[in-house]
Amino acid sequence: MPTRRTVLAAGAGVTAALALGTPAYADTPDDKKLRSLISRMTLEEKVGQLFVMRVYGDSATDPAQADVDANLKEIGVRTAAELIAKYRVGGIIYFTWAHNTENPHQIADLSNGVQRASLTQPRGLPLLVTTDQEHGIVCRVGKPATLFPGAMAMGAGGSRADARTLGRISGAELRAIGINQDYSPDADVNINPANPVIGVRSFGADPDAVAGLVAAEVQGYQRSSVAATAKHFPGHGDTAVDSHYGFPVITHTREVWEKLDAVPFRAAIKAGIGSIMTAHIQFPALDDSGDPATLSQPILTGILRGELGYDGVVVTDSLGMEGVRTKYGDDRVPVLALKAGVDQLLNPPDLATAWNAVLKAVQEGELTEARLDESILRILRLKARLGLFEKPYVSRAGVDRVVGTDAHLAAADRIAERTTTLLVNKGGLLPLSRRTRKKVLVVGADPASPSGTTGPPTGVLATALTELGFTATALSTGTAPSAAAIAKAVAAAQEADAVVIATYNVTAGSSQKTLAEQLVATGKPVVAVAVRNPYDVAQLPSVPACLASYSWTDVELRAAARVIAGKVAPRGKLPVPVQRADDPAQVLYPIGYGLSY
């Protein structure tokens, strides 16, 4: 494991020149020293510093052959170390599908490898190592790391202290494995039940409640020397289009934006947020050019920098998403983003095209070198605040001491218990009695589990209920159960004392609804657990008991099982309104609704 002495040597004097003390996010960087560093960088090094890039493999220097092949195909290099040497990127983003996050020790070794590859370059600088660890349905680092409830579940819990604890513990574990920037929390106010890309990734529909939880989570992360990232500015909570695949348009007026979307971002800025991520959305009330916010100078420089007074790092959402590629080519997008006020260019689909386009724009005078220097100063300030010049490496002992400890796992379980929301409980069916309802059949949807959870949901619920004294069996019927699957479930229900059905985004025409109705018709008591959107309850009027868990990760499902068993009382309150299925203009359950016992 590298020692501090080798770190200093590897930095070729850079680290020694910037000895800013031990990591502490509140440190004020020395701009004079940082500007001196920038003045010694070549133009090519400056261009590279603006990019945060994906790379395949579990090792910086010795990935599997399949990952070497993928890197050669997509990036033109074999390894992360070659990527860093060729393009001098300022950051690396980890993905599960890129095989970056297999286990904590491997991630720590990869992080050390990429830092070493960067620091051993001439005028080498430490890297921002990033990922999307939102918890809930978006996670890149799985077990044995501690996984917490997602944002909407935290919104149901309503506790800023719990949000701060989540940020502090998650931040400590990320930092222990070498990840120092997290693209979380989601600061979008989700007021559209049909939102396909945000939904339960948002804390809720009340801007003030969302703002309080965003600020608390930011404080927790940054207390652990991880830069939090509020996303997706100027607000992605009211769209029915997924910006990964299309180009959403937000039709809010400027006045609505001020009262709704802007509120959590203002709170994040006040809390000292390390970075803010842009949204690939049109927002005509803020900029009527038709450009996405990521490429909008009126939005990023005029509003975010000017009106909101934010002078931290602005990072794009992934430049591979369709929302930012609809109007301009991949060579124009990075240049226009920088002209708009962006600092970091995240994950372009073709790095060579993007990198060379920025270099050419400076050489031909479309961008000035001084403009690049502004962004690089912000990036280096963030690296300095995170203590990366002094402490870029992590240790295996640190991993073992911090990641997935019993205390952290217990904290996640307790927080999850405060989020489970009971919406329907006819005749006091819940909690289920282990004496009269001992045999439980668990059926329903088994969507692919978020990163690093064991799944499937029906199995997790059945195991948890069995551990609580029931005899539970699981029967997966899927998100679109066939007539045969429904018949099998109905037959199995005849042998059970009660049925638990895991539902996943039930619609009026969904066969999940048919399954629930036919199970109720058996006369057996049925408990529905909405494992994603809480809106399922509106489509299940005949079900005598209904809970919302807001995600199908293990920590939330186990908490729901403890509520069903009466081990803990339900305490969650809806952070979004649920409209009637037959009349969406009418609210069936308002924000703040939730039963207990």
Coordinates of C-alpha atoms in Angstrom, one line a residue, residues 384-585:
A384 CA -8.2 20.6 -2.2
R385 CA -11.3 20.9 0.1
L386 CA -11.6 17.1 -0.1
G387 CA -8.0 16.7 1.1
L388 CA -7.0 14.9 -2.1
F389 CA -3.7 16.7 -2.5
E390 CA -2.7 15.5 1.0
K391 CA -4.5 12.1 1.1
P392 CA -5.4 10.6 -2.3
Y393 CA -4.9 7.0 -1.3
V394 CA -6.9 4.6 0.8
S395 CA -6.0 1.4 2.7
R396 CA -7.4 -2.0 3.0
A397 CA -7.4 -1.6 6.8
G398 CA -9.6 1.4 6.4
V399 CA -12.0 -0.5 4.3
D400 CA -12.3 -3.2 6.9
R401 CA -12.7 -0.7 9.7
V402 CA -15.5 1.3 8.0
V403 CA -17.4 -0.5 5.2
G404 CA -20.5 -2.4 6.2
T405 CA -19.9 -2.4 9.9
D406 CA -22.6 -3.8 12.3
A407 CA -23.2 -0.3 13.6
H408 CA -23.8 1.0 10.1
L409 CA -26.0 -1.8 9.0
A410 CA -28.1 -1.4 12.2
A411 CA -28.5 2.3 11.5
A412 CA -29.8 1.6 8.0
D413 CA -32.3 -0.9 9.4
R414 CA -33.6 1.5 12.0
I415 CA -33.9 4.3 9.5
A416 CA -35.8 2.0 7.1
E417 CA -38.3 1.1 9.8
R418 CA -39.2 4.8 10.1
T419 CA -40.0 5.1 6.4
T420 CA -42.4 2.2 5.8
T421 CA -45.9 3.7 5.1
L422 CA -49.2 2.0 5.9
L423 CA -51.9 3.3 3.6
V424 CA -54.8 0.8 4.1
N425 CA -55.6 -1.5 7.0
K426 CA -59.2 -2.6 6.8
G427 CA -60.5 -4.4 9.9
G428 CA -57.1 -4.1 11.6
L429 CA -55.7 -6.9 9.5
L430 CA -52.2 -5.7 10.3
P431 CA -50.1 -6.6 12.1
L432 CA -50.5 -10.2 11.0
S433 CA -50.8 -12.7 13.9
R434 CA -48.2 -15.4 13.9
R435 CA -50.7 -17.6 15.7
T436 CA -53.7 -17.3 13.3
R437 CA -51.9 -16.4 10.1
K438 CA -48.8 -18.5 10.4
K439 CA -48.6 -19.8 6.8
V440 CA -47.9 -16.9 4.4
L441 CA -47.7 -17.0 0.7
V442 CA -45.6 -14.2 -0.9
V443 CA -46.3 -13.5 -4.5
G444 CA -45.8 -10.7 -7.0
A445 CA -43.4 -8.7 -9.0
D446 CA -39.7 -9.5 -9.0
P447 CA -37.9 -6.7 -10.9
A448 CA -34.2 -7.0 -11.2
S449 CA -32.7 -6.0 -7.9
P450 CA -30.8 -2.7 -7.6
S451 CA -27.0 -3.1 -7.4
G452 CA -25.7 -5.3 -4.7
T453 CA -28.9 -6.4 -3.0
T454 CA -29.8 -10.1 -2.9
G455 CA -33.4 -10.1 -4.2
P456 CA -35.7 -11.2 -5.6
P457 CA -38.2 -9.2 -3.6
T458 CA -40.7 -12.0 -3.0
G459 CA -37.8 -14.2 -1.7
V460 CA -36.5 -11.4 0.6
L461 CA -40.0 -10.8 2.0
A462 CA -40.6 -14.5 2.5
T463 CA -37.2 -15.0 4.2
A464 CA -37.7 -12.0 6.5
L465 CA -41.2 -13.1 7.5
T466 CA -40.0 -16.7 8.2
E467 CA -37.2 -15.2 10.4
L468 CA -40.0 -13.3 12.3
G469 CA -41.9 -16.5 13.1
F470 CA -44.1 -17.1 10.1
T471 CA -43.8 -20.0 7.7
A472 CA -43.5 -18.1 4.4
T473 CA -43.0 -19.3 0.9
A474 CA -42.3 -17.2 -2.2
L475 CA -44.0 -17.5 -5.7
S476 CA -42.8 -15.1 -8.3
T477 CA -45.5 -13.9 -10.6
G478 CA -43.7 -11.1 -12.4
T479 CA -44.6 -7.5 -13.3
A480 CA -47.0 -8.8 -15.9
P481 CA -48.4 -12.1 -14.6
S482 CA -49.9 -14.4 -17.2
A483 CA -53.3 -16.1 -16.7
A484 CA -51.4 -19.3 -15.8
A485 CA -49.3 -17.5 -13.2
I486 CA -52.4 -16.0 -11.7
A487 CA -54.1 -19.3 -11.6
K488 CA -51.0 -20.9 -9.9
A489 CA -50.9 -18.1 -7.3
V490 CA -54.7 -18.5 -6.6
A491 CA -54.3 -22.2 -6.1
A492 CA -51.3 -21.8 -3.8
A493 CA -53.2 -19.2 -1.8
Q494 CA -55.8 -21.9 -0.8
E495 CA -53.1 -23.5 1.3
A496 CA -52.0 -20.3 3.0
D497 CA -53.4 -18.3 6.0
A498 CA -52.5 -15.0 4.4
V499 CA -51.1 -13.6 1.2
V500 CA -48.5 -10.8 0.7
I501 CA -48.3 -9.4 -2.9
A502 CA -45.4 -7.3 -4.0
T503 CA -46.7 -4.8 -6.6
Y504 CA -44.6 -2.8 -9.0
N505 CA -46.1 0.3 -10.8
V506 CA -49.6 -1.1 -11.2
T507 CA -51.7 0.5 -13.9
A508 CA -55.4 0.3 -14.8
G509 CA -54.8 -2.4 -17.4
S510 CA -52.1 -4.3 -15.5
S511 CA -52.5 -8.0 -14.9
Q512 CA -51.0 -7.3 -11.4
K513 CA -54.3 -5.7 -10.6
T514 CA -56.1 -8.9 -11.9
L515 CA -53.9 -11.0 -9.7
A516 CA -54.6 -8.9 -6.6
E517 CA -58.4 -9.0 -7.3
Q518 CA -58.4 -12.8 -7.7
L519 CA -56.4 -13.3 -4.6
V520 CA -58.8 -11.2 -2.6
A521 CA -61.7 -13.2 -4.1
T522 CA -60.3 -16.4 -2.4
G523 CA -61.3 -14.9 0.9
K524 CA -57.8 -15.1 2.2
P525 CA -56.4 -11.9 3.8
V526 CA -54.2 -10.0 1.3
V527 CA -51.5 -7.5 2.1
A528 CA -50.1 -5.5 -0.8
V529 CA -46.6 -4.0 -0.6
A530 CA -45.9 -1.4 -3.3
V531 CA -42.2 -1.9 -3.9
R532 CA -41.7 1.1 -6.1
N533 CA -44.2 3.9 -6.6
P534 CA -46.7 4.4 -3.8
Y535 CA -49.4 5.2 -6.4
D536 CA -50.2 1.5 -6.7
V537 CA -52.6 1.8 -3.8
A538 CA -55.1 3.7 -6.0
Q539 CA -55.4 0.7 -8.4
L540 CA -56.0 -1.8 -5.6
P541 CA -59.3 -0.7 -3.9
S542 CA -60.3 -4.3 -2.9
V543 CA -57.0 -5.1 -1.1
P544 CA -57.6 -4.9 2.7
A545 CA -54.1 -3.8 3.6
C546 CA -51.5 -1.9 1.7
L547 CA -48.0 -0.7 2.5
A548 CA -45.5 1.5 0.6
S549 CA -41.8 0.6 0.8
Y550 CA -40.7 3.0 -2.1
S551 CA -38.0 0.5 -3.3
W552 CA -37.4 -3.2 -3.6
T553 CA -34.0 -3.1 -1.9
D554 CA -33.4 -5.6 0.9
V555 CA -33.2 -2.9 3.6
E556 CA -36.7 -1.6 2.8
L557 CA -38.3 -4.9 2.2
R558 CA -37.0 -6.3 5.5
A559 CA -38.4 -3.2 7.3
A560 CA -41.8 -3.8 5.6
A561 CA -41.7 -7.4 6.8
R562 CA -41.1 -6.2 10.4
V563 CA -44.1 -3.8 10.1
I564 CA -46.3 -6.6 8.7
A565 CA -45.3 -8.8 11.6
G566 CA -45.9 -6.0 14.2
K567 CA -42.2 -6.1 15.2
V568 CA -42.3 -2.3 14.7
A569 CA -45.1 0.1 14.1
P570 CA -45.4 1.9 10.7
R571 CA -44.3 5.5 11.0
G572 CA -43.9 6.7 7.4
K573 CA -46.0 9.5 5.9
L574 CA -46.6 10.0 2.2
P575 CA -44.2 12.5 0.8
V576 CA -46.3 12.7 -2.4
P577 CA -50.0 12.8 -2.9
V578 CA -51.8 9.8 -4.4
Q579 CA -54.6 10.7 -6.8
R580 CA -57.7 8.6 -7.4
A581 CA -57.4 6.1 -10.2
D582 CA -60.8 7.0 -11.6
D583 CA -60.4 10.8 -11.3
P584 CA -56.7 12.0 -11.1
A585 CA -57.9 15.5 -10.3

